Short mmCIF file of C-alpha atoms and ligand atoms in Angstrom, two decimals:
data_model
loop_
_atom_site.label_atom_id
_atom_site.label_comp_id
_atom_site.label_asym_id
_atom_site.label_seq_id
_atom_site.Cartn_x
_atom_site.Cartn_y
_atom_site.Cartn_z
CA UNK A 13 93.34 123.18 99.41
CA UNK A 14 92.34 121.18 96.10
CA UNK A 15 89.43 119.67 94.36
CA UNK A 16 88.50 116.73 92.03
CA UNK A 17 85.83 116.83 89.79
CA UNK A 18 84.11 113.82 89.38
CA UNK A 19 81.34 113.14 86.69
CA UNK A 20 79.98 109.74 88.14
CA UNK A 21 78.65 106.77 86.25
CA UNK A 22 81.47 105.18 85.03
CA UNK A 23 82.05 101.62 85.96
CA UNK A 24 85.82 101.40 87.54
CA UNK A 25 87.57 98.44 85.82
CA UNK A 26 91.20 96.75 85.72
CA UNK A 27 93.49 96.19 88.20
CA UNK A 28 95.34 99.13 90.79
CA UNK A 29 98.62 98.54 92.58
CA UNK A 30 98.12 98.92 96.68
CA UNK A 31 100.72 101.45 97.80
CA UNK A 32 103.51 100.58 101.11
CA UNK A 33 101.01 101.45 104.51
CA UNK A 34 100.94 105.02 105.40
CA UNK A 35 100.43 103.77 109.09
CA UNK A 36 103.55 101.61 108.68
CA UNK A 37 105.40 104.27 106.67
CA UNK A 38 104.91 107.60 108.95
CA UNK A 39 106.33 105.02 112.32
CA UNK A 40 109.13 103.98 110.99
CA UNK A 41 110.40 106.99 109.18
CA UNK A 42 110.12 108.87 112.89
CA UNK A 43 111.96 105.54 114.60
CA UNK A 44 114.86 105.91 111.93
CA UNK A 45 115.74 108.61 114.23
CA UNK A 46 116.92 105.89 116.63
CA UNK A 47 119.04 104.52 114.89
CA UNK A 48 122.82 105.55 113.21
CA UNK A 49 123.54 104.83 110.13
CA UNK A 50 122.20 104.70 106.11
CA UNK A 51 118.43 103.50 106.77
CA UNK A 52 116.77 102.46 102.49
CA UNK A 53 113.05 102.09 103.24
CA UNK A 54 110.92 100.84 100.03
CA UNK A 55 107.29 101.41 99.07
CA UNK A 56 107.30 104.40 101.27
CA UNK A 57 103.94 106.56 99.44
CA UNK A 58 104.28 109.67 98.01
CA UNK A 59 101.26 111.25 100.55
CA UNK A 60 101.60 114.43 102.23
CA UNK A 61 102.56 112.32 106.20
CA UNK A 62 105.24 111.37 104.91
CA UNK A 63 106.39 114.34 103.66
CA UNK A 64 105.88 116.09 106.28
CA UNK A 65 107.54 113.03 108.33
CA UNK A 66 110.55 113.86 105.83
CA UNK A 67 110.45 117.30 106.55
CA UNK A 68 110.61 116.81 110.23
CA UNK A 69 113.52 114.30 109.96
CA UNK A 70 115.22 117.30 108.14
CA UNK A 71 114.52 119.56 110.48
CA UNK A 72 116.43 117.33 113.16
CA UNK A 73 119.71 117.54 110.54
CA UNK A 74 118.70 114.41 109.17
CA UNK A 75 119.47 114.09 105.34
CA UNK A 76 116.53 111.88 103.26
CA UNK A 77 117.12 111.42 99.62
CA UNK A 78 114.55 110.24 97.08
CA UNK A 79 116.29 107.80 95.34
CA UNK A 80 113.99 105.82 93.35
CA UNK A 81 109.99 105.78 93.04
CA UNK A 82 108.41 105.16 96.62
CA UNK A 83 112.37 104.59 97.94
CA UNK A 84 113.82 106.45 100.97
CA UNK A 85 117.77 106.92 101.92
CA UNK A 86 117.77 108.35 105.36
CA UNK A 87 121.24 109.25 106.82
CA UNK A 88 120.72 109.99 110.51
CA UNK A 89 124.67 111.25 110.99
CA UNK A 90 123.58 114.58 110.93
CA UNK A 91 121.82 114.08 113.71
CA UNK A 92 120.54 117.19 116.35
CA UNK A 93 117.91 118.10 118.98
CA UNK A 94 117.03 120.74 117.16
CA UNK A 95 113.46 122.77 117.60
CA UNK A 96 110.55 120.86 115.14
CA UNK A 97 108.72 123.14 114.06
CA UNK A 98 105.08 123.35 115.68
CA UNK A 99 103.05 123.52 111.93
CA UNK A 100 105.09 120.11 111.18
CA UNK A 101 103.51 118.05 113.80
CA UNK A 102 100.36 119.50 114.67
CA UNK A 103 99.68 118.50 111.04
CA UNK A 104 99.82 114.54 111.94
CA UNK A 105 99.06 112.14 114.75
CA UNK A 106 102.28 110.02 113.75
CA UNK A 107 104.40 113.14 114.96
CA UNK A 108 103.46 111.74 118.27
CA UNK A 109 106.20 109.38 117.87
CA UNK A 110 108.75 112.03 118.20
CA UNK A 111 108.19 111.47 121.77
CA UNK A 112 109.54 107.80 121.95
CA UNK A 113 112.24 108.56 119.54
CA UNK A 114 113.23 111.77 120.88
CA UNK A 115 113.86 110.40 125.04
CA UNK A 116 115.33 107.02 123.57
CA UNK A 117 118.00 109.74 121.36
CA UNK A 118 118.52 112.73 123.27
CA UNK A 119 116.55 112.32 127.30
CA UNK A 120 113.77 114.48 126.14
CA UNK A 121 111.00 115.80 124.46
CA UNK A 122 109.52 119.63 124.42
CA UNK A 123 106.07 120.56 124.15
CA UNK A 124 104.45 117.88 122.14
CA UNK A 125 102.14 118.51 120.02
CA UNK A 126 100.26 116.05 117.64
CA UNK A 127 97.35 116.87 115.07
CA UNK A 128 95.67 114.27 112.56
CA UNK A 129 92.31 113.97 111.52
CA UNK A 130 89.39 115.72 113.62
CA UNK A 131 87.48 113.04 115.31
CA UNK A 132 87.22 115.37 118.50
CA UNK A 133 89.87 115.25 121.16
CA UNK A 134 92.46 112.50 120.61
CA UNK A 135 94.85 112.84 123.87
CA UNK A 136 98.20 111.56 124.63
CA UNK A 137 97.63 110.20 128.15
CA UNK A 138 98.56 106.81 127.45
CA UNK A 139 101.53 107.47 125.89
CA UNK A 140 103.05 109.41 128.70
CA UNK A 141 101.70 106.36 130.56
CA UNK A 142 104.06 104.64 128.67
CA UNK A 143 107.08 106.74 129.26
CA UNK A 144 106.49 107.60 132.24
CA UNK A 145 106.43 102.95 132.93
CA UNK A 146 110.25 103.59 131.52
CA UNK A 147 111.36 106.14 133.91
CA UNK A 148 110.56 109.11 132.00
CA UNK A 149 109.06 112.61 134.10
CA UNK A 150 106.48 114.52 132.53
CA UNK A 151 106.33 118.41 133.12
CA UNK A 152 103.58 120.93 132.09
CA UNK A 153 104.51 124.34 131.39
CA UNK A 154 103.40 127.21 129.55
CA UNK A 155 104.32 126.15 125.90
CA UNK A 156 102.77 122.37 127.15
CA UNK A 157 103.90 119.18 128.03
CA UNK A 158 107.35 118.52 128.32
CA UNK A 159 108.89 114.89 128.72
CA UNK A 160 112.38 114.01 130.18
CA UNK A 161 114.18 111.41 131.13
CA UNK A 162 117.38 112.33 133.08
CA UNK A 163 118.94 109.40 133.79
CA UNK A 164 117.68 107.82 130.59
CA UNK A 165 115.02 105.72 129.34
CA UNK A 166 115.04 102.08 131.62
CA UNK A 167 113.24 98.58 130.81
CA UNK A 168 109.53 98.63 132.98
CA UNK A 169 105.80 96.99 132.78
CA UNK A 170 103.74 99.09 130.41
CA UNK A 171 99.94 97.96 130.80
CA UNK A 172 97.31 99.64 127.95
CA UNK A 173 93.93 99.81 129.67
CA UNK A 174 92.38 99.98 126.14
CA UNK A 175 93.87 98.89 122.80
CA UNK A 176 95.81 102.05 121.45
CA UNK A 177 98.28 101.80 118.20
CA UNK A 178 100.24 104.86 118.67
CA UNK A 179 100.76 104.46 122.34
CA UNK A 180 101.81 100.78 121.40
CA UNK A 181 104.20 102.03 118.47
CA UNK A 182 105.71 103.98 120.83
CA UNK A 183 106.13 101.93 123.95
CA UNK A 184 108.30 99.86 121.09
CA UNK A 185 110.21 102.39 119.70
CA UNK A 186 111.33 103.97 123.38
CA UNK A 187 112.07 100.50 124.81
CA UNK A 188 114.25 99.52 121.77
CA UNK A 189 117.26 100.92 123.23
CA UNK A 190 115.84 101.03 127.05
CA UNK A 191 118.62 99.29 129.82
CA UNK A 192 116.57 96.08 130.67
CA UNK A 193 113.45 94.02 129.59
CA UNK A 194 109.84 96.36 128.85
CA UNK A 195 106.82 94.45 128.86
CA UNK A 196 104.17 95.75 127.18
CA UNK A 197 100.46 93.99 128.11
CA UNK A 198 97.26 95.09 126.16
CA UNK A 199 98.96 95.97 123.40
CA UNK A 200 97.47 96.61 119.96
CA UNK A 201 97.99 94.16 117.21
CA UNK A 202 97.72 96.14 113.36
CA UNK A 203 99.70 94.66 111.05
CA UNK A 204 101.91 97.93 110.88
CA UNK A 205 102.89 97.41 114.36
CA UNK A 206 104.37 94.08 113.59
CA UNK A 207 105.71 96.10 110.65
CA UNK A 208 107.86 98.53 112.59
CA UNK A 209 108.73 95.78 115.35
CA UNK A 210 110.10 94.20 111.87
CA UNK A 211 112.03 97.45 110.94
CA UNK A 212 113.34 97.70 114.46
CA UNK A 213 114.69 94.43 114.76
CA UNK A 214 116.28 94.53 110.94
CA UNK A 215 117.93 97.35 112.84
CA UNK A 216 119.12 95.15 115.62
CA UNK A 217 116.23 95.50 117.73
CA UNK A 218 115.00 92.62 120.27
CA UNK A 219 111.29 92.46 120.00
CA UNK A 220 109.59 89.77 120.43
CA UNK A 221 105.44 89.38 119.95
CA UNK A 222 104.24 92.32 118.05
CA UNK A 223 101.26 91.30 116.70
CA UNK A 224 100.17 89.76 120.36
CA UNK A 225 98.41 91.36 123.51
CA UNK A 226 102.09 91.20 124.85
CA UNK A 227 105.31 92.21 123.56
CA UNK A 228 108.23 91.98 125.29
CA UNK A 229 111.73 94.54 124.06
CA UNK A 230 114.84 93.37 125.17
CA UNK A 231 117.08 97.12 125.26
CA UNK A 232 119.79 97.13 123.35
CA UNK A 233 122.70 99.69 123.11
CA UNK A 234 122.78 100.65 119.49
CA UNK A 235 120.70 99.97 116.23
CA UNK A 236 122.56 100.47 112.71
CA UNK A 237 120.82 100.99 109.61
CA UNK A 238 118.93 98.30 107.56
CA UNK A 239 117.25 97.87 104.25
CA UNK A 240 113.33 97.78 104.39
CA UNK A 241 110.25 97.32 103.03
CA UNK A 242 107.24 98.23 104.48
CA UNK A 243 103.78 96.29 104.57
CA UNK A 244 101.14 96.94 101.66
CA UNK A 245 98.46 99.72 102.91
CA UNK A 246 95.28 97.59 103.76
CA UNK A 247 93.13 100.53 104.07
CA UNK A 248 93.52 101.93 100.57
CA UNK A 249 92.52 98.56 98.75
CA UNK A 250 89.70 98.45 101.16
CA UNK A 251 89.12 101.98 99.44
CA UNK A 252 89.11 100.56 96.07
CA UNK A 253 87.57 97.35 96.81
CA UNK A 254 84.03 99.90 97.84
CA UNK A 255 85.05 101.73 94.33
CA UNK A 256 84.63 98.50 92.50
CA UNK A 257 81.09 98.20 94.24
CA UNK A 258 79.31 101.37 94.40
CA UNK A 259 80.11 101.59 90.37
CA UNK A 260 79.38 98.60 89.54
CA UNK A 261 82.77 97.65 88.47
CA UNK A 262 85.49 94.74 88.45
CA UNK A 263 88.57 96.21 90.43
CA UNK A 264 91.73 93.73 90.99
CA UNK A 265 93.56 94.87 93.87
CA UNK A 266 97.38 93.93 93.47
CA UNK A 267 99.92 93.76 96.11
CA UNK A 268 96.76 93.30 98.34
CA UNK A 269 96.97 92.23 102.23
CA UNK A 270 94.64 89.79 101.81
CA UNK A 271 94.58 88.20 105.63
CA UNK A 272 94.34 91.86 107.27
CA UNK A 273 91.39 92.71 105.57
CA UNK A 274 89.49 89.58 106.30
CA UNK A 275 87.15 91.28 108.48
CA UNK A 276 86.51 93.79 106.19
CA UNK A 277 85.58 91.14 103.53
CA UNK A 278 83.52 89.00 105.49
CA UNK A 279 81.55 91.65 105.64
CA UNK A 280 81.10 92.53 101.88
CA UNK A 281 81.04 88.87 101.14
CA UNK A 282 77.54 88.94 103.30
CA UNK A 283 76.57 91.98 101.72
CA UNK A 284 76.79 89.66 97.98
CA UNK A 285 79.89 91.07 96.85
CA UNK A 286 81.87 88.20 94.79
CA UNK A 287 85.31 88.02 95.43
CA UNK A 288 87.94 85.89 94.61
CA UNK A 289 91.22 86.12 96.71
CA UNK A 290 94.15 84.98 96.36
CA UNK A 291 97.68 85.19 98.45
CA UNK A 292 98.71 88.79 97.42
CA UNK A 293 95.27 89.84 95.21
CA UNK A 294 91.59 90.54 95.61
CA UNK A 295 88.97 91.08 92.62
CA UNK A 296 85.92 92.28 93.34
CA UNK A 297 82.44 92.87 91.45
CA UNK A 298 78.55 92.82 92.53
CA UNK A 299 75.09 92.99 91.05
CA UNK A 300 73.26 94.52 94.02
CA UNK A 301 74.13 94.24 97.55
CA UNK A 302 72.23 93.48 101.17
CA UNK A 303 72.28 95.61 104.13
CA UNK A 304 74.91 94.61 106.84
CA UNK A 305 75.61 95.29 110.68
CA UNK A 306 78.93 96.42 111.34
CA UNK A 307 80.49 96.89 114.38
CA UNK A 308 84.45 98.68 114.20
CA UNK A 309 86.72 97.83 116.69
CA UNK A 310 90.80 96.96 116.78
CA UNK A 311 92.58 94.96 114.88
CA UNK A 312 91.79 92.19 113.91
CA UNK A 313 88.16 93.47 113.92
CA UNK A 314 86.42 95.95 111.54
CA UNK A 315 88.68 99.10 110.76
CA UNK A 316 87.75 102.18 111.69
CA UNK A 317 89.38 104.10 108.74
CA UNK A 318 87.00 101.65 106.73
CA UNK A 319 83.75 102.67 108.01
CA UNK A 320 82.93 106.03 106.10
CA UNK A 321 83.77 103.97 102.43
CA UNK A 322 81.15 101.56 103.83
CA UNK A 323 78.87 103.84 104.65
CA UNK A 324 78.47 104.91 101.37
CA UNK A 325 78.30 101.04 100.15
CA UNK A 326 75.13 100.48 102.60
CA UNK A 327 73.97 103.50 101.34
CA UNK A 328 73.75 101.76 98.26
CA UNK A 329 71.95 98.33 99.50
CA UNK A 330 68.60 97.41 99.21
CA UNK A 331 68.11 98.07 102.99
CA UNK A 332 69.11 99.37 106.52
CA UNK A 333 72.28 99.16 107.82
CA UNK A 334 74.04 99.82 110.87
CA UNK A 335 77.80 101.09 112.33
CA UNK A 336 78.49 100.95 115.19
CA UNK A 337 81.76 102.98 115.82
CA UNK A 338 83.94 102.31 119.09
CA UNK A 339 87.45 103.03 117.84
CA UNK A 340 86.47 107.33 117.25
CA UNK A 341 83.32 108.15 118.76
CA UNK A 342 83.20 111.58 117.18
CA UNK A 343 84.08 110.12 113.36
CA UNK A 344 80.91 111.46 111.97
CA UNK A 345 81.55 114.68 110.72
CA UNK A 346 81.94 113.19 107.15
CA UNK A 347 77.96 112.66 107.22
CA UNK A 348 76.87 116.74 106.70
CA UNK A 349 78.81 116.39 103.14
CA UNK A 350 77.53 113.32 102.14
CA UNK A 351 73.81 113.83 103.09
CA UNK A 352 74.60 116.92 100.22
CA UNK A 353 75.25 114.41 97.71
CA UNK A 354 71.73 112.23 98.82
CA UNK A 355 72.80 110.00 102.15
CA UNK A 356 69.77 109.47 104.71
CA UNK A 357 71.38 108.26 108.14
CA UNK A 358 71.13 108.79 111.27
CA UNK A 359 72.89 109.14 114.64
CA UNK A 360 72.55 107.86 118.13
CA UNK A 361 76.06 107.65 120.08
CA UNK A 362 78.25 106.11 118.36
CA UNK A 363 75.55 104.28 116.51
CA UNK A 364 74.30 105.53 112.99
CA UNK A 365 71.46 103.89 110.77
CA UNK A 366 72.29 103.96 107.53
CA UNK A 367 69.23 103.90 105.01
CA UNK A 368 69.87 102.02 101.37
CA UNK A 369 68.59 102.53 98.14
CA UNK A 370 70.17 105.90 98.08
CA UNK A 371 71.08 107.49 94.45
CA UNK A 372 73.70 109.46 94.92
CA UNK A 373 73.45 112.90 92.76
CA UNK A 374 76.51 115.26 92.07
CA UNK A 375 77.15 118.27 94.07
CA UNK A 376 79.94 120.63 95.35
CA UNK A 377 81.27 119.13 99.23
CA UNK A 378 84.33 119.47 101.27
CA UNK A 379 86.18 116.75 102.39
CA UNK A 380 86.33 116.37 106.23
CA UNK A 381 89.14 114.43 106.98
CA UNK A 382 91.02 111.66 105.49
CA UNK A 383 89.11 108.87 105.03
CA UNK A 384 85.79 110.69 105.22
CA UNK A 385 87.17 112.53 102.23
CA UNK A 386 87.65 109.16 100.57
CA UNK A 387 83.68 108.29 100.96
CA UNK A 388 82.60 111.24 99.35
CA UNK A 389 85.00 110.76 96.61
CA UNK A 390 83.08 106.87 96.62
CA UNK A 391 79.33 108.32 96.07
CA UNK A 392 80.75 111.10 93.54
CA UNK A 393 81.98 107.69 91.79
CA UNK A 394 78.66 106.38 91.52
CA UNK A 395 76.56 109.69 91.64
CA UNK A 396 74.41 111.08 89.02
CA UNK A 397 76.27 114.20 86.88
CA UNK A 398 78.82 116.17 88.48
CA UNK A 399 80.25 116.43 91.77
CA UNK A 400 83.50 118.85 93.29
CA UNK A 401 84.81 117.80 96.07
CA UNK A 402 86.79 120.31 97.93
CA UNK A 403 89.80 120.18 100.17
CA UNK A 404 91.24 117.29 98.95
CA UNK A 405 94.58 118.06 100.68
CA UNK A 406 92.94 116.10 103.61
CA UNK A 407 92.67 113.20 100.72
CA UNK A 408 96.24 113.63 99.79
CA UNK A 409 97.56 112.62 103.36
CA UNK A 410 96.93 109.03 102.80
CA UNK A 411 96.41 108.21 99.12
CA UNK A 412 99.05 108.21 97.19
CA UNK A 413 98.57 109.03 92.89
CA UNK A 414 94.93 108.93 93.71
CA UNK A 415 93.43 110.48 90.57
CA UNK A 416 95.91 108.68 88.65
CA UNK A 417 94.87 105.47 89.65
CA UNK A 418 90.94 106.50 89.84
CA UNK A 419 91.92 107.42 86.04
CA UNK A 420 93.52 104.54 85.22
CA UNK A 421 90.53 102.48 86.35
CA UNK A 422 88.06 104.69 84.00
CA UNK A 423 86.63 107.04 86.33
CA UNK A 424 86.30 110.53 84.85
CA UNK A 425 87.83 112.89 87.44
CA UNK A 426 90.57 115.73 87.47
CA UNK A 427 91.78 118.03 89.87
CA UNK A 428 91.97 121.35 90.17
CA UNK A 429 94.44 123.06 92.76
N1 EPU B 518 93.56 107.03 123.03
C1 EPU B 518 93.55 107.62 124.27
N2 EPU B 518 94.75 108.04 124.79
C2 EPU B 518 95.92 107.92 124.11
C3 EPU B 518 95.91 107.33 122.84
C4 EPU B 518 94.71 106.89 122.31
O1 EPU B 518 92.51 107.74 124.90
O2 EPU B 518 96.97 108.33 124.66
C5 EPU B 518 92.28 106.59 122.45
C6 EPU B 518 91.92 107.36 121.17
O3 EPU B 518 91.31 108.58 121.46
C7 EPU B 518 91.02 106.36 120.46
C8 EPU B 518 91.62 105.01 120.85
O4 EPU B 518 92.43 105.25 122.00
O5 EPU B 518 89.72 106.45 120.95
C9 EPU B 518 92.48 104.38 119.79
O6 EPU B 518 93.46 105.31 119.34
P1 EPU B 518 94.85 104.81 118.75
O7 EPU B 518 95.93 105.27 119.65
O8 EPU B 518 94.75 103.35 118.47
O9 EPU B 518 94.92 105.56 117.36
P2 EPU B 518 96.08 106.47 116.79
O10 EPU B 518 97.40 105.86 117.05
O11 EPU B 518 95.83 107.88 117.18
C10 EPU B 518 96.15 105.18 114.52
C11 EPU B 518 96.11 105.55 113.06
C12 EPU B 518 94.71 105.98 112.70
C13 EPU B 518 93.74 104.84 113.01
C14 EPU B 518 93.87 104.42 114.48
C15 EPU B 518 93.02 103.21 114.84
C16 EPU B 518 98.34 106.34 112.62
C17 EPU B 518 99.24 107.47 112.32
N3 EPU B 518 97.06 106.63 112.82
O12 EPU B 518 95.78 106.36 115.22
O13 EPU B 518 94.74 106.19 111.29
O14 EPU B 518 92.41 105.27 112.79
O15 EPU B 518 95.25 104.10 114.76
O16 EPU B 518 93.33 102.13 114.05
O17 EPU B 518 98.77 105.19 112.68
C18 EPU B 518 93.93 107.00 109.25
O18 EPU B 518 94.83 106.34 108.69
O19 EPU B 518 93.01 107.58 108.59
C19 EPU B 518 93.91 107.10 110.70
C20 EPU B 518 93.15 107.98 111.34
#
């Protein structure tokens, strides 16, 4: 499963390059599948989702050729409704997608089954909601749901009682190539969902409003292939930006998305970080920083796959701190490793209480899940002596030529498999 070894201290300077957005990356490889044609995607990051995405697209008779660093040429000819295996997509919450893409291509989808990170149970009700707005018929048998759509997929009113980016991915994705108008209220409004309403219309898609509460997909017949590159990956230079602060560094973030992380830097701006921003960059440094009160919630608020890396920076204040997590109520299982390397929080709800002036000291952890994994790695940074973290594979599903950039920047770490 992997470990780094991390001998903390060093101060993480220079500048890192922010890969394509896994988020954006994992959708639109699975809504290639509605389309025909030669599909070049760029900045597509060499993390284990999207190999496994690859691998699925495979498995459907899909060919997908590397054909330059971070560049995808998918050829969806090949085309089948063949069996995915179960292992593929219980390993990812994106394989959820498959359900979209499989009734817009073939009428139906067998016994879905999604994984991703553990925050507790993560169900799919809303996006059989969806289908079910656009005329699909959901069965449950023995081997689990099953979702068809006989007389295929037709335009309807999809309304999200709560804000819900896969669900929202795809209701877009399905509609693309519904008969009629879909109108989708409450949707979600990440950046990566404008991204793949992008893709989609590059591929001759009508959609119109991603990035609103309401987007509206006009169905067309057939989308062809397209040339595209996906959005920069806002979560991993939120990653780094913490780097540059818990070691006391000076971190430029390149190819940064500066306006979809401004929640996220309002807050370390109160907290006395000093950055200066410009279009496409960030740089970031601090002498000491202030407690904050953070509260995570869709976009554009504070993201939830930011709030372990922040933990560990209000670990580091000189005071108490609070997160308040609505997005995942169960995202705390990333706490039992890091009170190992020195945390003090606690837990009420969703609420925890995060206590500063921590010094983190090395020890051996495992990582918990994505970006939990990613906070650890943060206090090892900054920790005194030696720390292992453990099952980095979790790591490795969203940050791409991690210890190679961690290296790059002067942190001492290798990896061990
Ligand atoms: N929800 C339901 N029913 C559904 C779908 C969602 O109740 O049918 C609930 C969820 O349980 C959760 C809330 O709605 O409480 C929001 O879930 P959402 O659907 O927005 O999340 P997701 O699509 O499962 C994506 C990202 C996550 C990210 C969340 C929130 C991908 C592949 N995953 O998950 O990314 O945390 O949106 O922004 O896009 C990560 O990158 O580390 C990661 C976990």
């Amino acid at each position: 499963m992997g470990s780094y070894i991390i001998n903390g201290g060093a101060a993480l300077k220079g500048s890192v390059t922010v890969q394509g957005s896994k988020n954006s990356s994992v959708a639109v490889l699975i809504a290639s599948l509605i389309t025909d044609g030669i599909t070049i995607l760029r900045d597509i990051p060499d993390i284990s989702d999207v190999n496994d995405c690859i691998a699925i697209l495979c498995s459907l008779g899909c060919t997908v050729e590397k054909i330059d660093k971070n560049v995808l040429k998918i050829n969806t000819s090949g085309i089948g409704d063949g069996k995915i295996p179960v292992e593929l997509t219980r390993k990812m919450r994106a394989s959820s997608y498959l359900i979209g893409a499989m009734l817009s291509r073939f009428g139906k989808c067998e016994s879905i089954i999604s994984g991703g990170c553990d925050f507790g149970s993560r169900p799919l009700d809303l996006h059989i909601l969806a289908m079910e707005a656009l005329g699909a018929v959901c069965l449950t048998t023995e081997s689990g749901q099953t979702l068809s759509a006989p007389h295929s997929l037709r335009g309807g009113e999809i309304v999200f009682p709560i804000k819900t980016v896969g669900a929202t991915i795809n209701s877009m994705i399905a509609a693309a190539k519904a008969a009629g108008t879909t109108v989708i209220k409450g949707a979600a409004r990440e950046p990566h969902i404008r991204d793949v309403a992008d893709y989609l219309n590059l591929c001759g898609a009508d959609i119109r409003g991603a990035g609103s509460d309401t987007i509206i997909v006009h169905g067309v017949s057939k989308l062809h292939g397209c040339d595209f590159t996906v959005c920069p990956d806002m979560i991993e230079a939120g990653t780094f930006i913490t780097y540059s602060l818990l070691t006391g560094g000076d971190i430029t973030c390149l190819n940064a998305p500066v306006n979809q992380l401004s929640s996220f830097l309002n807050v370390i701006d109160q907290m006395g970080a000093k950055l200066i921003t410009k279009e496409n960059s960030v740089k970031v440094t601090s002498s000491s920083l202030s407690p904050a009160c953070v509260h995570t919630a869709p976009y554009p608020g504070f993201p939830t796959d930011l709030h372990p890396q922040t933990a560990v920076l209000m670990a580091s204040a000189n005071g108490i701190s609070t997160i308040c997590e609505t997005v995942f109520k169960n995202r705390f299982h990333y706490l039992e490793p890091l009170r190992a390397l020195g945390l003090t929080a606690t837990e009420s709800g969703c609420r925890l209480t995060i206590y500063g002036n921590t010094s983190f000291t090395g020890g051996e952890v495992r990582a918990t899940d994505l970006r939990g994994g990613a906070a650890l790695v943060g206090a090892a940074l900054c920790a005194h002596g030696k720390s292992v973290i453990n099952d980095t594979v979790y790591i490795e599903r969203g940050y791409s030529e991690f210890v190679g950039k961690l290296r790059a920047l002067g942190a001492e770490i290798t990896e061990r498999e």
